[in-house]
Amino acid sequence: MAEFTMELNDEQKEVRDWLHGFAADVIRPAAAEWDEREETPWPVIQEAAKVGIYSLDFYAQQYFDPTGLGIPMAMEELFWGDAGIALSIVGTGLAAVGVLANGTEEQIGTWIPQMYGDASDVKVAAFCSSEPDAGSDVASMRTRAVYDEAKDEWVINGTKTWATNGGIANVHVVVAVVDPDLGSKGHASFIVPPGTPGLAQGQKFKKHGIRASHTAEVILDNVRVPGSCLLGGKEKLDERLARARERAKQGGERVKNAAMATFEASRPAVGAMAVGTARAAYEVALDYAKTREQFGRPIIDNQGVAFQLADMRTRIDAARLLVWRASWMAVNGKPFTAAEGSMSKLFASETAKKVTAQAIQILGGNGYTREYPVERMHRDSAIYTIFEGTSEIQRLVIARTLAGMPIR
């Protein structure tokens, strides 16, 4: 087990500086254009593929960093560049992780390369879980997958929403209900291969922020996929369902806590995204306050501005520390006895909203215009308190954990 440390090693620093350079030189100059276009920034994704950032190998290296700091460090730097473009770059990782976590070696080797493509022909993938009536309440999921034993096929019907890359993806990973009596433990994940009949893009959402990231509904109308597209395989699914049924008879606490632990482990990555956006806005505000003069002196000399900057920096550093602690705990198998994963996501996401709003205030009228990036950063920051569990859900998780109550 790696000891918790606040000091990056030489290799981590090298990766951090490399990512920062890409974010500064490639992502940030393109941010305003793709925000206005509200389209997937394919040229930027292609550049990321050329240098090795948009690849499974890169994210696997960061994911298996024994200190736990690889992923949060990478997310912070990319989202420092721009949240919308960064989400377009890392969005495929959601689907890839789903396959890595649940798939067989053959499925991993077959499908993940098709999710990314290559530098000359980049592809994206989509992870489809949320539904119009099942966001935070995953037990309300209605998309059904029924096994056709005669043809060894699964038939999937339902509607997914808020799917990053939904409809434009080469490969879709779809979560569906296979046993409605087991709640979230009756779910399974399926690969929907390219060109499968019955899968279509529904509404594409015109969003307040992260506009360079494609978000849409995915309609599944009698989608048939081979039995080999069930992640993990039928035998493993049957064994898991049998265990879940037995546990349900004995009392469902262990099932609920296992699900909570899974969510807890993924939330620090979102917190790191929020830290990156907050840090970017803070740096713009700090530079502006040092150079903008009013009444014969830089505005940073005014206590009202200086104190805001002091609070912004303090919150950002505190948020990063919570994210790093939770990331280290997750990698090293430390139990989240006080919902530390939710703590990191809650505090970091709320920090991003507050810091970006303060940055606009420091820039005054200039901050309210699109000539300065803090306006876009403020719009982007709103998503962090919504996806991967709203701030209200994070508080519920933390409060119930502290009270020793089950998570529902």
XYZ file of C-alpha atoms in Angstrom:
408
model
C 0.000 0.000 0.000
C 1.381 3.403 -0.991
C 1.689 5.978 1.756
C -0.422 9.096 1.394
C 1.736 11.942 0.150
C 1.169 15.503 -0.992
C 4.346 15.511 -3.069
C 4.288 14.321 -6.673
C 7.222 12.181 -7.711
C 9.396 13.079 -10.700
C 7.434 10.913 -13.130
C 4.118 12.407 -12.015
C 5.510 15.928 -12.332
C 6.666 15.155 -15.864
C 3.203 13.898 -16.820
C 1.565 16.894 -15.148
C 3.754 19.359 -17.043
C 3.130 17.524 -20.319
C -0.637 17.663 -19.806
C -0.489 21.296 -18.766
C 1.409 22.145 -21.935
C -1.197 20.400 -24.079
C -4.010 22.150 -22.213
C -2.330 25.551 -22.612
C -1.211 25.180 -26.221
C -4.017 23.116 -27.787
C -7.141 23.043 -25.616
C -7.366 26.583 -24.281
C -6.888 28.401 -27.629
C -9.754 26.348 -29.095
C -12.121 26.655 -26.123
C -14.169 29.709 -27.114
C -14.701 28.494 -30.698
C -16.059 25.064 -29.765
C -18.161 26.497 -26.948
C -19.870 28.752 -29.510
C -20.218 25.972 -32.088
C -21.620 23.508 -29.531
C -20.065 20.652 -31.465
C -17.667 17.822 -30.706
C -14.108 19.182 -31.177
C -12.874 16.379 -33.400
C -9.620 18.155 -34.404
C -8.630 18.600 -30.754
C -9.452 14.971 -29.932
C -7.322 13.961 -32.915
C -4.407 16.027 -31.603
C -4.831 14.381 -28.204
C -4.717 10.984 -29.930
C -1.563 11.889 -31.831
C 0.367 12.696 -28.651
C -1.054 9.728 -26.707
C -3.453 11.477 -24.339
C -6.578 10.153 -26.042
C -5.831 6.469 -25.525
C -6.636 3.635 -23.173
C -2.939 3.157 -22.389
C -2.631 6.655 -20.976
C -5.681 6.400 -18.731
C -4.746 2.896 -17.610
C -1.327 4.164 -16.512
C -2.942 6.933 -14.466
C -5.669 4.658 -13.089
C -3.158 2.108 -11.779
C -0.898 4.719 -10.190
C -0.475 3.257 -6.679
C -0.561 6.705 -5.065
C -4.044 7.321 -6.480
C -2.997 10.738 -7.765
C -2.652 9.914 -11.463
C -6.290 10.387 -12.439
C -7.037 13.511 -10.336
C -3.811 15.132 -11.531
C -4.683 14.439 -15.176
C -8.269 15.628 -14.790
C -7.242 18.853 -13.092
C -4.812 19.803 -15.844
C -7.112 18.960 -18.772
C -10.108 20.711 -17.236
C -7.876 23.688 -16.411
C -7.649 24.013 -20.196
C -11.405 23.871 -20.822
C -14.163 21.771 -19.310
C -16.152 21.137 -22.494
C -13.207 20.040 -24.614
C -11.692 18.059 -21.752
C -14.943 16.167 -21.268
C -14.930 15.328 -24.982
C -11.433 13.906 -24.527
C -12.112 11.904 -21.361
C -15.768 10.975 -22.032
C -14.870 7.772 -23.861
C -13.078 6.689 -20.709
C -16.427 6.228 -18.966
C -17.402 3.500 -21.407
C -13.900 2.005 -21.441
C -13.839 1.736 -17.651
C -17.226 0.028 -17.784
C -15.781 -2.635 -20.055
C -12.554 -2.936 -18.063
C -14.457 -3.361 -14.813
C -16.996 -5.910 -16.048
C -15.799 -7.407 -19.317
C -13.867 -10.544 -20.170
C -10.362 -10.362 -21.603
C -11.801 -11.087 -25.042
C -14.381 -8.299 -24.707
C -11.733 -5.842 -23.518
C -9.457 -6.707 -26.428
C -12.279 -6.555 -28.966
C -14.214 -3.443 -28.005
C -11.933 -0.927 -26.331
C -9.743 -0.390 -29.412
C -12.936 0.291 -31.373
C -13.909 2.940 -28.819
C -10.820 5.036 -29.505
C -9.934 4.304 -33.109
C -6.520 5.736 -33.979
C -4.919 9.106 -34.593
C -5.932 9.092 -38.262
C -9.531 8.040 -37.585
C -10.566 8.817 -34.012
C -13.719 7.294 -32.556
C -15.646 7.945 -29.359
C -17.717 5.747 -27.062
C -20.758 6.396 -24.882
C -21.750 5.076 -21.485
C -25.549 5.046 -21.235
C -26.988 4.731 -17.736
C -29.219 7.708 -16.799
C -32.840 7.768 -17.893
C -35.583 10.429 -17.925
C -37.019 8.972 -14.687
C -33.842 7.435 -13.273
C -31.024 9.844 -12.535
C -29.974 9.762 -8.898
C -32.549 7.002 -8.312
C -30.885 4.205 -10.292
C -33.344 1.676 -8.889
C -36.032 3.304 -11.074
C -34.283 2.315 -14.302
C -36.751 1.050 -16.916
C -34.586 0.016 -19.868
C -35.006 -3.754 -20.102
C -32.831 -6.449 -21.580
C -34.510 -9.805 -22.228
C -32.587 -12.901 -23.217
C -33.686 -14.731 -26.361
C -32.251 -18.165 -25.634
C -33.145 -19.616 -29.027
C -30.993 -17.053 -30.830
C -28.511 -16.369 -28.025
C -29.348 -12.667 -28.268
C -30.347 -9.937 -25.829
C -33.222 -7.663 -26.815
C -32.930 -4.171 -25.330
C -35.699 -1.571 -25.161
C -35.684 1.805 -23.455
C -34.511 5.400 -23.516
C -31.274 6.716 -22.084
C -30.573 10.386 -21.456
C -27.652 12.670 -20.611
C -25.364 10.310 -22.523
C -21.988 11.851 -23.303
C -21.308 11.017 -26.979
C -24.744 9.391 -27.174
C -25.736 8.627 -30.758
C -22.409 9.698 -32.281
C -20.388 6.980 -30.561
C -18.859 4.069 -32.407
C -19.575 1.823 -29.417
C -22.303 2.277 -26.800
C -22.213 0.618 -23.379
C -25.790 0.350 -22.116
C -26.910 -0.474 -18.582
C -30.252 -2.295 -18.518
C -32.504 -4.167 -16.101
C -32.392 -7.951 -16.377
C -34.120 -8.741 -13.059
C -36.437 -5.941 -11.857
C -36.966 -7.606 -8.451
C -33.344 -6.985 -7.442
C -33.223 -3.211 -7.873
C -29.778 -1.957 -8.890
C -28.330 -5.456 -8.378
C -30.577 -6.663 -11.186
C -28.757 -4.510 -13.734
C -26.286 -5.639 -16.376
C -24.145 -3.865 -18.965
C -24.152 -4.550 -22.691
C -22.030 -3.589 -25.667
C -24.032 -2.234 -28.588
C -21.734 -2.585 -31.625
C -21.440 0.027 -34.394
C -24.370 0.112 -36.808
C -26.707 -2.030 -34.697
C -30.307 -1.603 -35.928
C -32.726 -0.033 -33.457
C -30.272 2.324 -31.747
C -30.773 5.973 -32.595
C -29.891 9.367 -31.229
C -32.814 11.212 -29.690
C -32.724 14.810 -28.579
C -29.341 16.519 -28.548
C -29.261 18.859 -25.579
C -28.328 22.528 -25.968
C -26.605 23.098 -22.676
C -25.788 25.995 -20.365
C -22.145 24.895 -20.173
C -19.682 22.200 -21.337
C -21.047 22.928 -24.798
C -18.145 21.294 -26.640
C -19.194 17.955 -25.167
C -21.967 16.168 -27.052
C -24.856 15.157 -24.770
C -27.966 13.425 -26.097
C -30.710 10.890 -25.596
C -30.219 7.374 -26.917
C -33.279 5.451 -28.082
C -33.164 1.643 -28.009
C -36.022 0.061 -29.976
C -35.808 -3.730 -30.065
C -32.031 -3.543 -30.219
C -30.652 -7.052 -30.597
C -27.086 -7.807 -29.594
C -25.300 -11.166 -29.532
C -24.981 -12.993 -26.232
C -21.263 -12.266 -26.390
C -22.074 -8.559 -25.893
C -23.205 -9.083 -22.294
C -20.253 -7.788 -20.302
C -18.776 -10.580 -18.235
C -20.853 -13.260 -19.931
C -24.089 -15.100 -19.091
C -22.573 -17.544 -16.612
C -21.065 -14.758 -14.516
C -24.339 -12.817 -14.622
C -26.377 -15.825 -13.477
C -23.986 -16.394 -10.565
C -24.154 -12.747 -9.538
C -27.945 -12.652 -9.691
C -28.148 -15.822 -7.595
C -25.915 -14.273 -4.916
C -27.960 -11.072 -4.958
C -31.191 -13.015 -4.480
C -29.708 -14.882 -1.546
C -28.453 -11.686 0.042
C -31.824 -10.047 -0.476
C -33.398 -12.848 1.552
C -30.895 -12.267 4.353
C -31.219 -8.459 4.293
C -29.971 -6.024 1.700
C -27.434 -3.958 3.645
C -24.342 -5.530 2.122
C -25.719 -5.015 -1.365
C -26.452 -1.362 -0.746
C -23.097 -0.677 0.842
C -21.240 -2.331 -2.041
C -23.086 -0.099 -4.510
C -22.315 2.964 -2.427
C -18.625 2.069 -2.332
C -18.536 1.858 -6.144
C -20.008 5.343 -6.538
C -17.805 6.742 -3.790
C -14.642 5.573 -5.551
C -15.512 7.375 -8.816
C -16.569 10.740 -7.416
C -13.101 12.168 -6.649
C -12.362 12.255 -10.399
C -15.279 14.663 -10.879
C -13.983 16.664 -7.942
C -10.634 16.953 -9.730
C -12.377 18.287 -12.834
C -14.006 20.954 -10.689
C -10.665 21.863 -9.107
C -9.190 22.389 -12.575
C -11.961 24.763 -13.617
C -11.809 26.658 -10.315
C -8.036 27.003 -10.556
C -8.277 28.347 -14.099
C -10.784 31.020 -13.082
C -8.755 31.974 -10.032
C -5.597 32.437 -12.110
C -7.417 34.698 -14.584
C -8.826 36.773 -11.724
C -5.444 36.993 -9.991
C -3.655 38.183 -13.134
C -6.422 40.686 -13.819
C -6.335 42.051 -10.269
C -2.575 42.614 -10.509
C -2.771 44.554 -13.779
C -6.139 46.325 -13.651
C -5.727 49.780 -12.119
C -8.421 51.919 -10.537
C -7.864 55.107 -8.550
C -4.175 54.955 -9.352
C -3.348 51.480 -8.084
C -3.900 47.796 -8.968
C -7.240 46.550 -7.661
C -5.478 43.747 -5.761
C -4.299 46.461 -3.371
C -7.915 46.831 -2.273
C -8.730 44.608 0.675
C -12.132 43.694 -0.753
C -10.493 42.141 -3.829
C -7.470 40.691 -2.048
C -9.612 38.916 0.531
C -11.753 37.349 -2.200
C -8.621 36.010 -3.897
C -7.366 34.677 -0.573
C -10.630 32.803 -0.026
C -10.595 31.466 -3.587
C -7.083 30.062 -3.257
C -7.835 28.547 0.145
C -10.956 26.773 -1.103
C -9.164 25.427 -4.189
C -6.309 23.992 -2.125
C -8.743 22.487 0.381
C -10.774 20.924 -2.431
C -7.667 19.412 -3.994
C -6.620 17.903 -0.667
C -10.039 16.267 -0.207
C -9.873 14.891 -3.766
C -6.363 13.527 -3.311
C -7.237 11.933 0.025
C -10.299 10.183 -1.415
C -8.386 9.087 -4.531
C -5.616 7.575 -2.408
C -8.187 5.817 -0.217
C -9.967 4.343 -3.237
C -6.803 2.954 -4.852
C -5.540 1.519 -1.564
C -8.811 -0.087 -0.506
C -9.464 2.180 2.454
C -13.156 2.148 3.453
C -15.068 5.404 3.074
C -16.376 5.380 6.625
C -17.486 9.015 6.425
C -18.305 9.140 2.690
C -14.964 10.765 1.901
C -15.566 10.311 -1.830
C -18.787 12.280 -1.661
C -17.116 14.868 0.563
C -14.463 15.526 -2.074
C -16.967 15.808 -4.903
C -19.356 18.002 -2.900
C -16.748 20.473 -1.707
C -14.871 20.674 -5.009
C -17.996 21.175 -7.117
C -19.386 23.849 -4.812
C -15.944 25.491 -4.810
C -15.919 25.647 -8.611
C -19.278 27.424 -8.687
C -18.248 29.894 -5.989
C -14.763 30.629 -7.297
C -15.892 31.178 -10.899
C -18.624 33.546 -9.687
C -16.055 35.475 -7.627
C -13.777 35.651 -10.675
C -16.550 37.330 -12.671
C -17.079 39.789 -9.830
C -13.390 40.701 -9.710
C -13.317 41.301 -13.461
C -16.507 43.343 -13.204
C -18.169 44.121 -16.526
C -15.333 42.458 -18.427
C -15.978 39.223 -16.565
C -19.572 39.226 -17.739
C -18.552 39.270 -21.406
C -17.370 36.416 -23.590
C -14.163 38.277 -24.313
C -12.858 36.858 -21.041
C -12.970 33.130 -20.245
C -14.382 33.368 -16.716
C -17.909 33.736 -18.097
C -17.570 30.376 -19.829
C -15.899 28.813 -16.805
C -18.799 29.898 -14.608
C -21.303 28.283 -16.990
C -19.206 25.123 -17.143
C -18.886 24.887 -13.361
C -22.628 24.387 -12.849
C -22.450 20.814 -14.125
C -20.195 19.630 -11.309
C -22.950 20.024 -8.729
C -25.297 17.970 -10.930
C -23.663 14.985 -12.633
C -22.224 11.940 -10.821
C -24.737 12.686 -8.082
C -26.094 16.142 -7.257
C -24.813 18.107 -4.280
C -28.028 17.181 -2.497
C -27.319 13.480 -3.044
C -23.749 13.931 -1.783
C -25.052 15.524 1.415
C -27.550 12.696 1.804
C -24.803 10.088 1.408
C -22.545 11.861 3.905
C -25.320 12.405 6.446
C -26.575 8.829 6.284
C -23.070 7.442 6.600
C -22.355 9.578 9.642
C -25.641 8.456 11.211
C -24.900 4.795 10.473
C -27.957 4.567 8.209
C -28.174 2.602 4.928
C -27.817 4.448 1.636
C -31.027 4.334 -0.385
